[in-house]
Short mmCIF file of C-alpha atoms in Angstrom, two decimals:
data_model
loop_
_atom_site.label_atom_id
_atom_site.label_comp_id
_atom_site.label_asym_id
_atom_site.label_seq_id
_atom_site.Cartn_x
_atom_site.Cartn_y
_atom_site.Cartn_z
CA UNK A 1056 -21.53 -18.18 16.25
CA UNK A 1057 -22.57 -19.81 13.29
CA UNK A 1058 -20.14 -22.15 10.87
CA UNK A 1059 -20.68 -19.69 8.00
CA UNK A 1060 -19.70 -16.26 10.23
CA UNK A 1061 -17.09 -18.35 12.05
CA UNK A 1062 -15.17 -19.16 8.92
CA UNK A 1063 -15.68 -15.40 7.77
CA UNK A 1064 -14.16 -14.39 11.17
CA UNK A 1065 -11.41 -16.65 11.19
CA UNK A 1066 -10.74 -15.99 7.05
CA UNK A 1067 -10.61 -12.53 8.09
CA UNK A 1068 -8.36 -12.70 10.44
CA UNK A 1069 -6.21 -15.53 8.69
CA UNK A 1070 -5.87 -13.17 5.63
CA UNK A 1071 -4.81 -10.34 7.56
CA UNK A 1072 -2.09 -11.93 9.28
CA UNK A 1073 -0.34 -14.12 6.77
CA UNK A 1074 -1.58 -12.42 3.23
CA UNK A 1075 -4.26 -14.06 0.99
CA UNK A 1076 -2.25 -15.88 -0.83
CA UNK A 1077 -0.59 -17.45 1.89
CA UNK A 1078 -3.89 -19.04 3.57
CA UNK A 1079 -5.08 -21.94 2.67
CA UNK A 1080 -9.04 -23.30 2.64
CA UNK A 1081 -7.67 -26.18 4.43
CA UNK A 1082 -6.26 -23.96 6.94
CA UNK A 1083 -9.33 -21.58 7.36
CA UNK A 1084 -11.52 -24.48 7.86
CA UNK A 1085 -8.69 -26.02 10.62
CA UNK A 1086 -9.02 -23.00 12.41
CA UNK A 1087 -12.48 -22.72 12.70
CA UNK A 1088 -12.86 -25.64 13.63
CA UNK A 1089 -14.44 -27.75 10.81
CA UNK A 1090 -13.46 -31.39 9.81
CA UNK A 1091 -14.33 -31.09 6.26
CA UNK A 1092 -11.92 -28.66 3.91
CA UNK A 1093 -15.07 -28.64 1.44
CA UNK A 1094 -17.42 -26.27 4.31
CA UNK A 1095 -15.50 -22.92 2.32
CA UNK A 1096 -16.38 -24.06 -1.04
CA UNK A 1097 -20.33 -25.12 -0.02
CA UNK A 1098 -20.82 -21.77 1.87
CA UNK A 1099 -19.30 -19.74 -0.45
CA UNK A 1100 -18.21 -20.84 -3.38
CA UNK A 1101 -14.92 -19.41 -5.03
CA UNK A 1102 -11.94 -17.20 -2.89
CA UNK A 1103 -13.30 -14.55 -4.39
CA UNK A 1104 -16.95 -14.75 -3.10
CA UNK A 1105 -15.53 -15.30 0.36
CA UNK A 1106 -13.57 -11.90 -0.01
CA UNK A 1107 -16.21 -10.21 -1.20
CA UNK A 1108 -18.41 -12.02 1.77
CA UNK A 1109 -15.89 -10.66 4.14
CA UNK A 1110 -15.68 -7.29 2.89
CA UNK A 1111 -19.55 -6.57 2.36
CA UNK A 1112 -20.74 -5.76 5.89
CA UNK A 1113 -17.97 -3.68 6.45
CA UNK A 1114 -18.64 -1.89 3.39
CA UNK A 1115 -22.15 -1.52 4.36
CA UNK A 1116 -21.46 -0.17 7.87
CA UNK A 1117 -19.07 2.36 6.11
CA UNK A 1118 -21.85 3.35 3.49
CA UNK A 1119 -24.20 3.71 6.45
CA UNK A 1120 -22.22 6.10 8.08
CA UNK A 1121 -21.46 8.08 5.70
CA UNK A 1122 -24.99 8.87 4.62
CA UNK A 1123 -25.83 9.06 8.30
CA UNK A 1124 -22.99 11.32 8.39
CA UNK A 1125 -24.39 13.56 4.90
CA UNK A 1126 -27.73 13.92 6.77
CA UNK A 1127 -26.94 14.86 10.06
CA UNK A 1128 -24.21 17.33 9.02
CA UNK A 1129 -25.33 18.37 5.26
CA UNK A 1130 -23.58 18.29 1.82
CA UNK A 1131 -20.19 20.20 2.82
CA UNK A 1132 -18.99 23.35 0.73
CA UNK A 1133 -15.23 22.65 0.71
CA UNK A 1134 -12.67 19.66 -0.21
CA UNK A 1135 -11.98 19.67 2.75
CA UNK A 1136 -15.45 18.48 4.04
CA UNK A 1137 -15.57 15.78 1.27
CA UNK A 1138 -12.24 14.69 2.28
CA UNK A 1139 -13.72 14.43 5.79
CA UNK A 1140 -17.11 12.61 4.01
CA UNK A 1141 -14.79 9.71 2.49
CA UNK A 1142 -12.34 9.30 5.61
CA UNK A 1143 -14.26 9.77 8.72
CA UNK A 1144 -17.19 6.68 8.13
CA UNK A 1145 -14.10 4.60 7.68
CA UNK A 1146 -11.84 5.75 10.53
CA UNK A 1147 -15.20 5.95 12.79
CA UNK A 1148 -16.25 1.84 11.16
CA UNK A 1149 -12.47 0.71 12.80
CA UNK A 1150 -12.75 2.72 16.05
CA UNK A 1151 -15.97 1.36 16.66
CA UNK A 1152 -14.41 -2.30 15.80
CA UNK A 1153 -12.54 -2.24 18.41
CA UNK A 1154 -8.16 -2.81 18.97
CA UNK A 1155 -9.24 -6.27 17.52
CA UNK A 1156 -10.55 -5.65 14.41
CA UNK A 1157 -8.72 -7.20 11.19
CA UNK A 1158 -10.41 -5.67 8.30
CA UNK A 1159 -8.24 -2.87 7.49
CA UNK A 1160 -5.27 -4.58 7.28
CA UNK A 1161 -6.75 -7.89 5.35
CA UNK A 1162 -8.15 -5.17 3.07
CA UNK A 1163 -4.54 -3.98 2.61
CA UNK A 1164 -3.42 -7.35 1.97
CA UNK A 1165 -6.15 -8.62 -0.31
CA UNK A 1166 -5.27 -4.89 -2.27
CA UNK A 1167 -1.93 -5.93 -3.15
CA UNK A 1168 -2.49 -9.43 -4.24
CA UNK A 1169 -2.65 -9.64 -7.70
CA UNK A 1170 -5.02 -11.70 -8.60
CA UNK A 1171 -7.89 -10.16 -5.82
CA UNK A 1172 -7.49 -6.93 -6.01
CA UNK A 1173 -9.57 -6.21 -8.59
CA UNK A 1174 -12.39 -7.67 -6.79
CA UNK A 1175 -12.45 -5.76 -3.02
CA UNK A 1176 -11.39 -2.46 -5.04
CA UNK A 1177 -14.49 -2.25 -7.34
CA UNK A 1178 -16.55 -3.39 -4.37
CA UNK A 1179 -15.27 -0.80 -2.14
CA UNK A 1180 -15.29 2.20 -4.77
CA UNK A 1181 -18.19 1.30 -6.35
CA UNK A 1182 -20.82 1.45 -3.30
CA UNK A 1183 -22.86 4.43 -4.13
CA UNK A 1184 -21.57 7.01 -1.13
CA UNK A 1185 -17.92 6.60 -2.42
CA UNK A 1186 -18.92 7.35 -6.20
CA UNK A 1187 -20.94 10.26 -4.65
CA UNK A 1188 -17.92 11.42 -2.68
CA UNK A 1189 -15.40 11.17 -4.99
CA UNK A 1190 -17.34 13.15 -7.71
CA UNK A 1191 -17.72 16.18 -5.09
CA UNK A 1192 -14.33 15.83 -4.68
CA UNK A 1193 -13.03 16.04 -9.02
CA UNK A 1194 -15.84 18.68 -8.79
CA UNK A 1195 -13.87 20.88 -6.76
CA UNK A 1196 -10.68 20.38 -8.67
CA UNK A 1197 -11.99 21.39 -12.11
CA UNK A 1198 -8.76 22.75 -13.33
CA UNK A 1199 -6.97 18.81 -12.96
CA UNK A 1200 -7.39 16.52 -16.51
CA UNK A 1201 -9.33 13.76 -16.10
CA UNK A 1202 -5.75 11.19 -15.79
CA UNK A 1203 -4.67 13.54 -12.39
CA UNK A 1204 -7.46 12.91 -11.20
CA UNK A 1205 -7.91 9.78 -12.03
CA UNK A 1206 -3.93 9.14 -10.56
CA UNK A 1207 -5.16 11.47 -6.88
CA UNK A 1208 -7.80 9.05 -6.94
CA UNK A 1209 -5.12 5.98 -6.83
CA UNK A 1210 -3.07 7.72 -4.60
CA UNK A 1211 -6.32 8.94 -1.82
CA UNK A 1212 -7.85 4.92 -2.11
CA UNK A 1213 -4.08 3.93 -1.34
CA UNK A 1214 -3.08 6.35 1.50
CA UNK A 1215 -6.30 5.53 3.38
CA UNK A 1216 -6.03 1.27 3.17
CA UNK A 1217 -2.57 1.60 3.80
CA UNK A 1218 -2.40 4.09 6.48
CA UNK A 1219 -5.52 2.52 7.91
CA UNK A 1220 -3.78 -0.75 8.10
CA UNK A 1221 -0.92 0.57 9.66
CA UNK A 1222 -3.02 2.41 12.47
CA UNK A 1223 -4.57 -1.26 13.15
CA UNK A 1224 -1.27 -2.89 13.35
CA UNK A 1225 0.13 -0.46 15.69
CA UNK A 1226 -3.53 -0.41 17.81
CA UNK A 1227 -3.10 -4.05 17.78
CA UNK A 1228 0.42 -4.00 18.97
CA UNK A 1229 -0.06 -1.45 21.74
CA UNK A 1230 2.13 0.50 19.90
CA UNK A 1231 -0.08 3.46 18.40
CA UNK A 1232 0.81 7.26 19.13
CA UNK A 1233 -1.83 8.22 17.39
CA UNK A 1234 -6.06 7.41 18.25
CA UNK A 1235 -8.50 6.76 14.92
CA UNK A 1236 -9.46 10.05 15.18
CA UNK A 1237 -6.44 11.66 15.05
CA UNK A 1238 -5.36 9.42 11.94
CA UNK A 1239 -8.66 10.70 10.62
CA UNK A 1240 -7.41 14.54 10.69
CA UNK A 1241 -3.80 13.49 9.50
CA UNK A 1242 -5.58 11.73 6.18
CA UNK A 1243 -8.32 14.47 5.83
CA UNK A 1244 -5.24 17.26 5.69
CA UNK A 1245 -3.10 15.05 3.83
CA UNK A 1246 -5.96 14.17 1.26
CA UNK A 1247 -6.70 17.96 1.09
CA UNK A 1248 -3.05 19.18 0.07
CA UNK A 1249 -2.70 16.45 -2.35
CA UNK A 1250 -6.16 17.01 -4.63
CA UNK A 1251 -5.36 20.81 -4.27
CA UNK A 1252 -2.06 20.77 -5.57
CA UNK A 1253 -0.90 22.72 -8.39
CA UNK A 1254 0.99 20.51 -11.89
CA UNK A 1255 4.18 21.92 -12.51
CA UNK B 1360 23.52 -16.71 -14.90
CA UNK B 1361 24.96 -18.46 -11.34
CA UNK B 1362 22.90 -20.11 -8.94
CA UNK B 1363 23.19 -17.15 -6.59
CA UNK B 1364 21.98 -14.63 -9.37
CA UNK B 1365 19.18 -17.08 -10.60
CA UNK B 1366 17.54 -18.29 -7.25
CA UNK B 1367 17.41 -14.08 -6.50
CA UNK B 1368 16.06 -13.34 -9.85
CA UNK B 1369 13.65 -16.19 -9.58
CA UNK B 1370 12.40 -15.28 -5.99
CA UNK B 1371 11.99 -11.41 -7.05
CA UNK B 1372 10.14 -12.24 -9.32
CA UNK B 1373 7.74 -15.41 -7.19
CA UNK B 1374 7.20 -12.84 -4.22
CA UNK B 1375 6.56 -10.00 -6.87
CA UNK B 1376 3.45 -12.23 -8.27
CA UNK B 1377 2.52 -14.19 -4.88
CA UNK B 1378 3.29 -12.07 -2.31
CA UNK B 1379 6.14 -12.92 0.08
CA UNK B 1380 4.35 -15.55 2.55
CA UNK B 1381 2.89 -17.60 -0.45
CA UNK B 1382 6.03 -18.76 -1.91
CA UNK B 1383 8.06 -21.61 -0.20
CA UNK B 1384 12.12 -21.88 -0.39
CA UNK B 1385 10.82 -25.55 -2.37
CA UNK B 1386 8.76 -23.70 -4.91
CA UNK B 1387 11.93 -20.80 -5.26
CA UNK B 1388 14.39 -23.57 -5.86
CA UNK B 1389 12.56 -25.55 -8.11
CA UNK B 1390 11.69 -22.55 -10.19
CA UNK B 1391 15.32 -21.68 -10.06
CA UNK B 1392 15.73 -25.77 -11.59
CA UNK B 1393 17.80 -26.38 -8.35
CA UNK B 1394 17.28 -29.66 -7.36
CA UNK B 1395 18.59 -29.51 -3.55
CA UNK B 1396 15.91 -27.63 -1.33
CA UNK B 1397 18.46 -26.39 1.04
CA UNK B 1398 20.22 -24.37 -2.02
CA UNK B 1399 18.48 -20.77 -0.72
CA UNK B 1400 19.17 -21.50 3.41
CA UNK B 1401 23.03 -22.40 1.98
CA UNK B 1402 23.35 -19.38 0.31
CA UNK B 1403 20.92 -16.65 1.57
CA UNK B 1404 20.93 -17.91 5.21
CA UNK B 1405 16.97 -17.10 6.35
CA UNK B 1406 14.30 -15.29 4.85
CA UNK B 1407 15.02 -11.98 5.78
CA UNK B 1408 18.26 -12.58 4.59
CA UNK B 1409 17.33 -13.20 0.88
CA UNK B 1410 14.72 -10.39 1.32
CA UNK B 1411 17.70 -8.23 2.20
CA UNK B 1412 20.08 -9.73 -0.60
CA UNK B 1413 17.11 -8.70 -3.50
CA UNK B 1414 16.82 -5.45 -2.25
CA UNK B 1415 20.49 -4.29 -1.81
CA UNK B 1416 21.28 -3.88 -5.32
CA UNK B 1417 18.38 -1.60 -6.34
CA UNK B 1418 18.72 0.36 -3.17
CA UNK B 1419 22.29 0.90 -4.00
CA UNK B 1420 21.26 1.80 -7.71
CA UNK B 1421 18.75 4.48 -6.48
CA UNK B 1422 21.47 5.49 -4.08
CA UNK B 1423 23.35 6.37 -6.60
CA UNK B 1424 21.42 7.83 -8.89
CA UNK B 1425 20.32 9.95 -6.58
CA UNK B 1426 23.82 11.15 -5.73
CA UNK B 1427 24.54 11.83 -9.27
CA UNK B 1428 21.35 14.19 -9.40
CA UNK B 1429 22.29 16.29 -6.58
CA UNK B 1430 26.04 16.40 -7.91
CA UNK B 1431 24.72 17.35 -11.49
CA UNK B 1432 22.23 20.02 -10.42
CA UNK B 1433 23.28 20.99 -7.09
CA UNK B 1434 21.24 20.76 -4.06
CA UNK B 1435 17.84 22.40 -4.51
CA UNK B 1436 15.95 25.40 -2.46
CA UNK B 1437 12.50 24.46 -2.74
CA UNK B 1438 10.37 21.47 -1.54
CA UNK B 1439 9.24 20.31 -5.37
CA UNK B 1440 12.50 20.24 -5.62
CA UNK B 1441 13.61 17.67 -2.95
CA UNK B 1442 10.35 15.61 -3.49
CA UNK B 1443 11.58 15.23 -7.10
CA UNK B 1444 15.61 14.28 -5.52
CA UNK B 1445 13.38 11.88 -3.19
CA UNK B 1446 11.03 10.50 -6.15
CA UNK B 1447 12.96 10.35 -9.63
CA UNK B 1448 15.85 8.31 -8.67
CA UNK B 1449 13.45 5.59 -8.24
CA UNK B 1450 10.83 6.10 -11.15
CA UNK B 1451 14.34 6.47 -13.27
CA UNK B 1452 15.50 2.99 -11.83
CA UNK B 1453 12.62 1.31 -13.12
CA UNK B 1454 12.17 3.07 -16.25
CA UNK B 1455 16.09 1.89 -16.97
CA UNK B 1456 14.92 -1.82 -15.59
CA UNK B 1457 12.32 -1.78 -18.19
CA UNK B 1458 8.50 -3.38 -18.85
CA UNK B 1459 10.22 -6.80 -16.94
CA UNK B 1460 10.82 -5.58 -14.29
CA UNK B 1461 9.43 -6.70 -10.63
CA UNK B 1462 11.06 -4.90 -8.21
CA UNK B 1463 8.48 -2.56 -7.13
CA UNK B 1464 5.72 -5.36 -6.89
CA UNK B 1465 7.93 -6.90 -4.64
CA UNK B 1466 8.36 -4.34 -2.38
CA UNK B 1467 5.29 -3.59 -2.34
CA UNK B 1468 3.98 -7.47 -1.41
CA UNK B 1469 7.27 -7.21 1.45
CA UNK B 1470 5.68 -4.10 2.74
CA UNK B 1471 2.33 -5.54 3.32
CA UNK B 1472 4.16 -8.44 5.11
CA UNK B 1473 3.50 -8.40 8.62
CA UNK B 1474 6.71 -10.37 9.69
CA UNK B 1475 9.56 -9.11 6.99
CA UNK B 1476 8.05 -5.59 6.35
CA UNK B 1477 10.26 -4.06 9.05
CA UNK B 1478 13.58 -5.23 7.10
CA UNK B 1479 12.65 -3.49 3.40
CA UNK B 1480 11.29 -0.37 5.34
CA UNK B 1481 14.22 0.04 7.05
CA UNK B 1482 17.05 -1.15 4.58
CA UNK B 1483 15.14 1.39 2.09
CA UNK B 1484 14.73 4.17 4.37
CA UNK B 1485 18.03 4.34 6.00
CA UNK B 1486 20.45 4.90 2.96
CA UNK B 1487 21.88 8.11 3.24
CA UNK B 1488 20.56 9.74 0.43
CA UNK B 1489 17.13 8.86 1.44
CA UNK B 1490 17.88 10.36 5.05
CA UNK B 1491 19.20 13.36 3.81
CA UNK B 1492 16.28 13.95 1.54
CA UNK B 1493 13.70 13.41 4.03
CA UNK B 1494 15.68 16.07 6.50
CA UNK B 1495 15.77 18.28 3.99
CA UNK B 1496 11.54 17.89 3.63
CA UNK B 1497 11.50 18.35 7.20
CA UNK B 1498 13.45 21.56 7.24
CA UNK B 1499 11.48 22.91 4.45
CA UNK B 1500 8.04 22.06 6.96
CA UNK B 1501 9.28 23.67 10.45
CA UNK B 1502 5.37 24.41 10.68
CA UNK B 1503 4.68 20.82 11.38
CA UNK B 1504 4.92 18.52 14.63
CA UNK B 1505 7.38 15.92 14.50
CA UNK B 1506 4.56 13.56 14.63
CA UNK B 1507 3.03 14.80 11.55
CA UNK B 1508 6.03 14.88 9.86
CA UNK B 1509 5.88 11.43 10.74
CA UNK B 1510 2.85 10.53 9.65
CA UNK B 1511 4.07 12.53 6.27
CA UNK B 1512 6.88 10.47 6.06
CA UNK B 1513 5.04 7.37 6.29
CA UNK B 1514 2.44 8.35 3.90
CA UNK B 1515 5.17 9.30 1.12
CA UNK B 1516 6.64 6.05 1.71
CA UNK B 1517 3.47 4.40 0.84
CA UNK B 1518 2.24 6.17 -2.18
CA UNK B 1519 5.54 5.84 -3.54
CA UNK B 1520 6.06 2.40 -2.67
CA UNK B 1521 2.30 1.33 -3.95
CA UNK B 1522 1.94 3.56 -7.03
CA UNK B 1523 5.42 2.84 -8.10
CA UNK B 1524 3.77 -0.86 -7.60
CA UNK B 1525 0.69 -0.25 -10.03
CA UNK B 1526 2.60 1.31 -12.53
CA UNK B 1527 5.29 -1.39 -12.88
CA UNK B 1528 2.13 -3.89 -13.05
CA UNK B 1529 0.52 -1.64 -15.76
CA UNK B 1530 3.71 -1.85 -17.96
CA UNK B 1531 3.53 -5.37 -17.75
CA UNK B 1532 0.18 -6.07 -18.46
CA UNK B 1533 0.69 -3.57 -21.41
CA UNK B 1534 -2.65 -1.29 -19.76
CA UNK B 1535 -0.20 1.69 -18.41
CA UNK B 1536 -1.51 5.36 -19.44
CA UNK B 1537 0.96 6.95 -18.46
CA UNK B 1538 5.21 6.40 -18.46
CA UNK B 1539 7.75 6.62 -15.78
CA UNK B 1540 8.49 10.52 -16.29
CA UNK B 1541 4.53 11.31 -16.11
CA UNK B 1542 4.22 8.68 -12.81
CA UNK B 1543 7.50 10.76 -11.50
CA UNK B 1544 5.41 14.17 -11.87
CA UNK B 1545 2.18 13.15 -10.86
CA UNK B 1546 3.97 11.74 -7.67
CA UNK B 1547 6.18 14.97 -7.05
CA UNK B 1548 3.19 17.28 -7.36
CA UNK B 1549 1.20 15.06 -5.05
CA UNK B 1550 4.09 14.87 -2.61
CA UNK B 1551 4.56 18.87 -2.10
CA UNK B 1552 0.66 19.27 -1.91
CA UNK B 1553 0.57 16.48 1.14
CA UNK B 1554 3.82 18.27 2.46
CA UNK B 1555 2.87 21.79 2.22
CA UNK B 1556 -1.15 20.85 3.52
CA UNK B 1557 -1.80 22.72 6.21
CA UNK B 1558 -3.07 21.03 9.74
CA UNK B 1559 -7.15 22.16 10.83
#
């Protein structure tokens, strides 16, 4: 392995564990095995740039499968299909990671840290299969103002980090009772029943 | 303010900003202008411990607010109903904390902490008023497994948890579109759809 995917592997994985915050360059760079703290900063700059380094092939898998996923299958006529378009490449981009695969939960961490979290949400939302999805998605919920959906669109991007975090915690641990694709059905009908709810 | 009330204050509001794992007992006690490191471990005993001590008086304010709403309008019959005796007592606690408040950041960075997230879960989740609420959900879904109920469960932790989160941070920042009552109803709504979604 290279220095520059080493210290994305072990920054992953670092991150995850301990919170963004919490991690150090000079610890990254101890861990992967470099003598000088300064490696980070020459390969990639600032903390954010090495977020967004870490998050962009998984981002790019994800995007991959879900347009792999829109030609194979079609453009779905239902929210539930959409739902399925925006969980599935995700669920399917972890299962295929493997029961050691970080990202999901350093992507949960790096979403609540204040100052980051701007910077992995826009790059995750804004790849062009998301936008795509999301728009079939306030298409079939024409009756909702523009601020619910706006809020269901909050509340979908947080159920699936956090509940995909959780399901890589527990995969880690040995502790899961459920497999990726059954957390994919459990988000898919849980994503349904909250974009098709009625406002009181 | 006594030492007690100001290191808890001042760590609320450190983890709230940092996350939990980035902020040392040094950096707490200095904030708190205590000049003896050992201050926290002499009165809070370990982490967990001082996790526990910041969340036990908002817990027991939502406790019994929640109490009060089910003794001033009776236990209701419908599942809106409960998700509302589940949801406002906590949307009303921070709407009475006010735009400083930092509660719901903080247990939102705990919840994302892999070692202490266990201790807020559980300390939140196992008042009584917050068991007999989510029984009550249950009952009104006898359709559903117990493990999607689960998953359900865990998922309405979450949102509320994290949204709860933004909004507080919105207030803050002075960027919030919406206020506590409209984050209460956009939650409830969301809630009984997820609840009441049925399983492919």
């Amino acid at each position: 392995m290279k220095t520059r995917e080493r210290i994305l592997a072990t920054a992953e994985q670092l991150f995850a564990l301990h919170g963004v915050a919490a991690v150090s360059n000079r610890r990254i760079s101890e861990a992967a095995g470099q003598a000088n703290n300064s490696v980070i900063a020459y390969h990639f700059g600032s903390r954010a740039d090495l977020m967004r380094a870490i998050a962009r092939p998984h981002n790019a898998d994800i995007e991959q499968r879900r347009f792999a996923l829109l030609a194979a299958s079609g453009e779905p006529d239902t929210l539930p299909g959409w739902a399925g378009v925006l969980v599935r490449p995700i669920t399917d981009h972890f299962a295929a990671l493997g029961p050691q695969s970080w990202y999901a939960r350093f992507a949960a961490q790096a979403s609540t840290d204040p100052a980051l979290r701007a910077v992995l949400t826009e790059e995750a939302l804004a790849t062009p299969s998301t936008q795509l999805t999301l728009r079939e998605i306030r298409l079939r919920t024409p009756a909702l103002p523009p601020v619910v959906q706006r809020q269901r669109t909050d509340m979908t991007r947080l159920l699936v980090v956090h509940i995909c975090a959780e399901q890589e915690r527990a995969r880690h641990d040995g502790t899961a009772d459920a497999t990726w694709e059954e957390t994919a059905e459990a988000l898919i009908d849980a994503l349904t029943g909250l974009w098709m709810a009625s406002m009181r």
